[in-house]
Short mmCIF file of N, CA and C in Angstrom, two decimals:
data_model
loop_
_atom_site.label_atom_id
_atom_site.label_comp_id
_atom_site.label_asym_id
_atom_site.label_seq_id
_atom_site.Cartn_x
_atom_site.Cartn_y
_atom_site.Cartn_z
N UNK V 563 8.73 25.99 24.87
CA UNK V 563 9.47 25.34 25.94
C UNK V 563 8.74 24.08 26.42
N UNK V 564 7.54 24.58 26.38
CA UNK V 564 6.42 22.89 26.83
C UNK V 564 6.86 22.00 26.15
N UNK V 565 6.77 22.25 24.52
CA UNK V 565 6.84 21.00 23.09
C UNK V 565 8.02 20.69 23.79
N UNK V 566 9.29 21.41 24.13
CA UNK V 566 10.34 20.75 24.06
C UNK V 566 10.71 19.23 25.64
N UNK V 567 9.97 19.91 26.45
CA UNK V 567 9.95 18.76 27.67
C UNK V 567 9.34 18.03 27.56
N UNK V 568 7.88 17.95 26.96
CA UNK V 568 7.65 17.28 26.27
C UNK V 568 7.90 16.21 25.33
N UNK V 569 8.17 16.78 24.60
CA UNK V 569 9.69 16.08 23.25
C UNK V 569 10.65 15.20 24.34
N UNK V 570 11.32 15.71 24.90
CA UNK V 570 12.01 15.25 25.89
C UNK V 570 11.57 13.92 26.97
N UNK V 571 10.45 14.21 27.36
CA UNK V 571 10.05 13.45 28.22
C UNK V 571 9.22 12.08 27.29
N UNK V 572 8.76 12.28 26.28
CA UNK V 572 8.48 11.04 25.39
C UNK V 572 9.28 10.15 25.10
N UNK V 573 10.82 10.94 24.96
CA UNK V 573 11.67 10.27 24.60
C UNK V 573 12.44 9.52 25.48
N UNK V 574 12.35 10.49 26.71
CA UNK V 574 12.99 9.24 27.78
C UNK V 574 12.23 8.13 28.00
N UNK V 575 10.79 8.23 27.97
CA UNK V 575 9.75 7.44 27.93
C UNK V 575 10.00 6.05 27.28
N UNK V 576 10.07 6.64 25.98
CA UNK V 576 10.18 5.53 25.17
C UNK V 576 11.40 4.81 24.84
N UNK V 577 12.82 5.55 25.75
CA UNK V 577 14.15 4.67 25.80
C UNK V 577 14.01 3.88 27.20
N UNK V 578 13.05 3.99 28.33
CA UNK V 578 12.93 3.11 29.29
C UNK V 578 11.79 1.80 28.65
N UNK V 579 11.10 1.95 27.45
CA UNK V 579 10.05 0.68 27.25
C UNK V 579 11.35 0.04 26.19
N UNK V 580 11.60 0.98 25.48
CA UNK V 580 12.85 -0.35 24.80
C UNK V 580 13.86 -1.18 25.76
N UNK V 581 14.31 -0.49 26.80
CA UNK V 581 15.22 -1.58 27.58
C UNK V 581 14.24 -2.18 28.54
N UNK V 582 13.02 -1.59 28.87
CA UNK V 582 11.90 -2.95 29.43
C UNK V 582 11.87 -4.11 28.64
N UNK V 583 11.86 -3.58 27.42
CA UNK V 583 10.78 -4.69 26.10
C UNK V 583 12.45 -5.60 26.09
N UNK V 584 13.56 -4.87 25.66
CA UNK V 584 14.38 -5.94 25.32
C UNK V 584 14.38 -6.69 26.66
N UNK V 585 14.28 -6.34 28.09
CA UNK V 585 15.07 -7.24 29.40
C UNK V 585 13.48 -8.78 29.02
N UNK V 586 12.17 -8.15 28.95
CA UNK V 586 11.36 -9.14 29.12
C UNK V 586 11.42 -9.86 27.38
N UNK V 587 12.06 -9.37 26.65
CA UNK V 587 12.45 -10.52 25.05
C UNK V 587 13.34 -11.48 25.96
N UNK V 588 14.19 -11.40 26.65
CA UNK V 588 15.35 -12.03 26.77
C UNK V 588 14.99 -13.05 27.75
N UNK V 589 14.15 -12.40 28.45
CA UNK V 589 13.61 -13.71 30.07
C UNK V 589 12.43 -14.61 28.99
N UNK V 590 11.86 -14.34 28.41
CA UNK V 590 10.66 -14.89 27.34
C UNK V 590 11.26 -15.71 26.97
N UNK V 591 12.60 -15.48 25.78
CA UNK V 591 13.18 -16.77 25.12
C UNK V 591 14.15 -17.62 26.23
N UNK V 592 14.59 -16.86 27.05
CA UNK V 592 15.64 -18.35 28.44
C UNK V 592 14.26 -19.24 28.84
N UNK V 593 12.93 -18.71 29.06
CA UNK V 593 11.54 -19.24 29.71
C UNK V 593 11.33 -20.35 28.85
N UNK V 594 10.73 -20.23 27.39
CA UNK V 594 11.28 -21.03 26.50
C UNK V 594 12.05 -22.25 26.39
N UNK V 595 13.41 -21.71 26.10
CA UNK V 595 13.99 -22.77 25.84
C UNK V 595 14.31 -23.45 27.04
N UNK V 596 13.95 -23.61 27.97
CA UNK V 596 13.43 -24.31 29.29
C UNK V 596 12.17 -25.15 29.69
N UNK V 597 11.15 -24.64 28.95
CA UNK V 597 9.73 -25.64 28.25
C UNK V 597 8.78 -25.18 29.21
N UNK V 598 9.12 -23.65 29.40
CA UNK V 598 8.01 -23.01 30.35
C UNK V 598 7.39 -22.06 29.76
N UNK V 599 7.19 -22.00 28.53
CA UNK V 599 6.98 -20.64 27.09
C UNK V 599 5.97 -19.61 27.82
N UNK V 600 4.81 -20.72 27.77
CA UNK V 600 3.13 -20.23 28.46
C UNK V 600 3.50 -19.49 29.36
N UNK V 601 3.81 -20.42 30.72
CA UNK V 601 3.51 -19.59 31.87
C UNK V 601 4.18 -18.25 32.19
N UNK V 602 5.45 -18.90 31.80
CA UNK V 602 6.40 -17.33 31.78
C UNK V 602 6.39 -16.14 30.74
N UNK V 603 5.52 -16.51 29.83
CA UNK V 603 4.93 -15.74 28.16
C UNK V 603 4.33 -14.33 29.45
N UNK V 604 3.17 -15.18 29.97
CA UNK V 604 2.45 -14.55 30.67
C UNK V 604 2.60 -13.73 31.96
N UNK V 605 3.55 -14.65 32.72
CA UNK V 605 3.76 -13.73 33.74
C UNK V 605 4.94 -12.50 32.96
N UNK V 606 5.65 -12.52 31.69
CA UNK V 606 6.38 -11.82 31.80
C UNK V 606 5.76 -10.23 31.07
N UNK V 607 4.28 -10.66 30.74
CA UNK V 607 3.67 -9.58 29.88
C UNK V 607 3.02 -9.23 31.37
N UNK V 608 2.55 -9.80 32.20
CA UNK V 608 2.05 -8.50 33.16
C UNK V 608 3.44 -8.03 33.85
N UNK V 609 4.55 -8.48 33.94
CA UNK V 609 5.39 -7.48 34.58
C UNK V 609 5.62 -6.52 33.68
N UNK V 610 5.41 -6.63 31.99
CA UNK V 610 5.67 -5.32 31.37
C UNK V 610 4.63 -4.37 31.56
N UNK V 611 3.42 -4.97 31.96
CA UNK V 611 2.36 -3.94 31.85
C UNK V 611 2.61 -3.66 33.31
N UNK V 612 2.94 -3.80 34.27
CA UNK V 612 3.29 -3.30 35.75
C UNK V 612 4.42 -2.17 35.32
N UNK V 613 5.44 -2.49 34.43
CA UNK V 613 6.46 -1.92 34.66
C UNK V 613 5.98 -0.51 33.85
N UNK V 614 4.84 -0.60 32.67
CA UNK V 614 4.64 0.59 31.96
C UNK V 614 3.98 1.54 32.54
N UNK V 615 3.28 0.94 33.73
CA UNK V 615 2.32 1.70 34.36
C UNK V 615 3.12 2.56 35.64
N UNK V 616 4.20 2.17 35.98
CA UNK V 616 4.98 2.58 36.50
C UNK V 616 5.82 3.79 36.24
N UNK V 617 5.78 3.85 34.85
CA UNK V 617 6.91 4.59 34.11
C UNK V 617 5.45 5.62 34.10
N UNK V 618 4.56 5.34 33.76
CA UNK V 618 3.34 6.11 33.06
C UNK V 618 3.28 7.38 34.27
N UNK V 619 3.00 6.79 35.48
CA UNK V 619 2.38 7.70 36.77
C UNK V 619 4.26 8.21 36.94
N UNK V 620 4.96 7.74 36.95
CA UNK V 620 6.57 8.76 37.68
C UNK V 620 6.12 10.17 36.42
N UNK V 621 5.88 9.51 34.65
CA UNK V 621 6.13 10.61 34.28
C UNK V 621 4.68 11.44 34.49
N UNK V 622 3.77 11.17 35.07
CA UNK V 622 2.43 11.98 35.47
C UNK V 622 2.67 13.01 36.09
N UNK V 623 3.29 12.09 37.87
CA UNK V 623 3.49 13.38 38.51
C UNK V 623 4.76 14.54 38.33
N UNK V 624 5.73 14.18 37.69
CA UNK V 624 6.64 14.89 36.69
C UNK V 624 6.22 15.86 36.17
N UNK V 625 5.23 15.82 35.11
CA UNK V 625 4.09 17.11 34.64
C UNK V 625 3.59 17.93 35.18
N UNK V 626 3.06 17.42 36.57
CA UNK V 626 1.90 17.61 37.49
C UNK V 626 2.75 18.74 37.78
N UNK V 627 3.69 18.33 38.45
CA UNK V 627 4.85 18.88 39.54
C UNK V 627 5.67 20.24 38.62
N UNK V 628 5.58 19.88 37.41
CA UNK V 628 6.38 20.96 36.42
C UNK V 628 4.89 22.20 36.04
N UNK V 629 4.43 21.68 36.09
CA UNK V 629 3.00 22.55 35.27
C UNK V 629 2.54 22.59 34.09
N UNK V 630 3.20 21.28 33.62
CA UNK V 630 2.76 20.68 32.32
C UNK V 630 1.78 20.35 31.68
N UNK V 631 0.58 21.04 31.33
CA UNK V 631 -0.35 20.90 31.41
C UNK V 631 -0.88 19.62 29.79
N UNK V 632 -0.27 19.82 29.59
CA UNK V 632 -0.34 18.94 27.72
C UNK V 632 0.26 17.62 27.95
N UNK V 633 1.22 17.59 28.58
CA UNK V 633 1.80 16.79 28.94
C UNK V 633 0.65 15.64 29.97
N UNK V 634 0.19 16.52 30.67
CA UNK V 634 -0.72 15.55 31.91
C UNK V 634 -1.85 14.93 30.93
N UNK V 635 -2.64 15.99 30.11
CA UNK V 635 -3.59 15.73 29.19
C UNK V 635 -3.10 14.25 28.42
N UNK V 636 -2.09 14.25 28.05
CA UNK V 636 -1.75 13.00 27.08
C UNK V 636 -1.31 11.79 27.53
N UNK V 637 -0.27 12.22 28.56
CA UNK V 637 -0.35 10.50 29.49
C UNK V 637 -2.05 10.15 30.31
N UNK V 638 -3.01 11.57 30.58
CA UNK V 638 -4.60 10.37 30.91
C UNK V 638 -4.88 10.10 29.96
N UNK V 639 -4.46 10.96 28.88
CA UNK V 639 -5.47 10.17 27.59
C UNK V 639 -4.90 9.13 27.55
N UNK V 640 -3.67 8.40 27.07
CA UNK V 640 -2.95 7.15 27.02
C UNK V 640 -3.65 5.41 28.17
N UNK V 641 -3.68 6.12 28.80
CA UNK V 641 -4.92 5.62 29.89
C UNK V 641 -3.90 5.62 31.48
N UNK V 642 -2.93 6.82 31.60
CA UNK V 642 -1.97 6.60 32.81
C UNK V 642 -2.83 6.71 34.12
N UNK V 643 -3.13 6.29 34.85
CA UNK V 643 -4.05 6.44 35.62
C UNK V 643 -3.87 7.30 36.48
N UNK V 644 -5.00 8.25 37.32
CA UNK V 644 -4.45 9.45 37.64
C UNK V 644 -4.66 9.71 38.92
N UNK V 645 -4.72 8.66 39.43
CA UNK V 645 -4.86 8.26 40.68
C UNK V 645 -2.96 8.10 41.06
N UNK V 646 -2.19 8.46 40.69
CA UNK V 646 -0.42 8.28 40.74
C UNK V 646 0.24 8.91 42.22
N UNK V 647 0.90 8.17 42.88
CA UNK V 647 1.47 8.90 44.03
C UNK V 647 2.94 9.05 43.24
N UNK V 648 3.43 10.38 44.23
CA UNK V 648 5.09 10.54 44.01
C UNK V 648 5.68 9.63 45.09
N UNK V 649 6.95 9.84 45.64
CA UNK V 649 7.63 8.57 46.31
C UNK V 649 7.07 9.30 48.03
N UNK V 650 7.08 10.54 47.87
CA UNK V 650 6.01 10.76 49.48
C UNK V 650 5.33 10.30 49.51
N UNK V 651 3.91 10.13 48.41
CA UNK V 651 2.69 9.59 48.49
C UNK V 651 1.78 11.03 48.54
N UNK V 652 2.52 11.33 47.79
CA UNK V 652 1.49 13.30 47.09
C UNK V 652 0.77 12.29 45.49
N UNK V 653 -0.37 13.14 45.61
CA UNK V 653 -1.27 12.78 44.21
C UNK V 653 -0.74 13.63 43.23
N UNK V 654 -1.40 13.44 41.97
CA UNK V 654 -0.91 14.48 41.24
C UNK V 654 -1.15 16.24 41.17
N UNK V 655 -2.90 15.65 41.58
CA UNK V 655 -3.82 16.58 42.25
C UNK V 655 -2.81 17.67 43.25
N UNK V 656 -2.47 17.00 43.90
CA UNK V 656 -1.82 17.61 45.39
C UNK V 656 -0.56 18.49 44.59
N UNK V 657 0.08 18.08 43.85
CA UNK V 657 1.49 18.48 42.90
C UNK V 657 1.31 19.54 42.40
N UNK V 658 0.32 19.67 41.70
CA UNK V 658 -0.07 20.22 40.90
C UNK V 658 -0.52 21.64 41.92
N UNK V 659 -1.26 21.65 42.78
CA UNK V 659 -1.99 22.83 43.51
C UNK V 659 -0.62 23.19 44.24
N UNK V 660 0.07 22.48 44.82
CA UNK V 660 1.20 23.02 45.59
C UNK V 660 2.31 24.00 45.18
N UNK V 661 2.37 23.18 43.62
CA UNK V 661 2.98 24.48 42.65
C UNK V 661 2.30 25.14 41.89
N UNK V 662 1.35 25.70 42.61
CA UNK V 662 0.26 26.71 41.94
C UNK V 662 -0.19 25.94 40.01
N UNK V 663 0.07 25.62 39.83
CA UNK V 663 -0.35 25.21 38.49
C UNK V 663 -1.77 24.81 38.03
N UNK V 664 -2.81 25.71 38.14
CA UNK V 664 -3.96 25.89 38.09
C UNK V 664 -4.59 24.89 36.78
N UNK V 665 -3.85 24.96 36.04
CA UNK V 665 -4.26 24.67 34.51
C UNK V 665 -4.40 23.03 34.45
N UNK V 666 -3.37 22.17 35.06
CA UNK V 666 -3.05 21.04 35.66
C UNK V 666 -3.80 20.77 36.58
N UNK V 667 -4.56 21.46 37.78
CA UNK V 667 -6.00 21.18 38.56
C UNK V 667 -6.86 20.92 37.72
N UNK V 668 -6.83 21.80 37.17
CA UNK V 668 -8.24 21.59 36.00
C UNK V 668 -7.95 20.35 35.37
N UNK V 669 -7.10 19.61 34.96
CA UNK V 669 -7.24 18.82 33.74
C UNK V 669 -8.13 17.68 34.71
#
């Protein structure tokens, strides 16, 4: 049942960086053909890396909060930082103990 939310949750994962990646292809080339390539090259790669890091910690505390313990393991390994609030401003830490999920403290 883990593999499968798992499975699941990669995949939503990775259908929110394809419609990131295509929205910042599309502002990149209008930036472009406008004769602003550089600056907007750049600002539009840290809004993707804002926007991944974003996606990274929602699906953290998601895990946290489920008792996902493989799941938490692989978005820190990825480098999701684990310092993540939910939209209260609960840690993952906090998620994790509240729904008893011991295994998820530990990680």
């Amino acid at each position: 049942e883990a593999t499968n939310e798992a499975a699941a949750l990669r995949a939503e994962m990775a259908e929110q960086a394809r419609g990131h990646a295509a929205a910042v292809q599309f502002r990149a080339q209008a930036a472009e053909e406008e004769g602003h390539a550089r600056a907007a090259a750049e600002a539009l790669q840290a809004t993707a890396r804002a926007e991944a890091a974003q996606v990274g910690r929602k699906a953290l505390c998601t895990a946290a909060r489920k008792g996902q313990d493989e799941v938490v393991q692989a978005l820190l390994d990825v480098g999701v930082a684990n310092d993540a609030l939910d939209m209260v401003g609960w840690t993952t830490l906090h998620l994790a103990a509240l729904y008893g999920h011991d295994a998820v403290v530990r990680t």
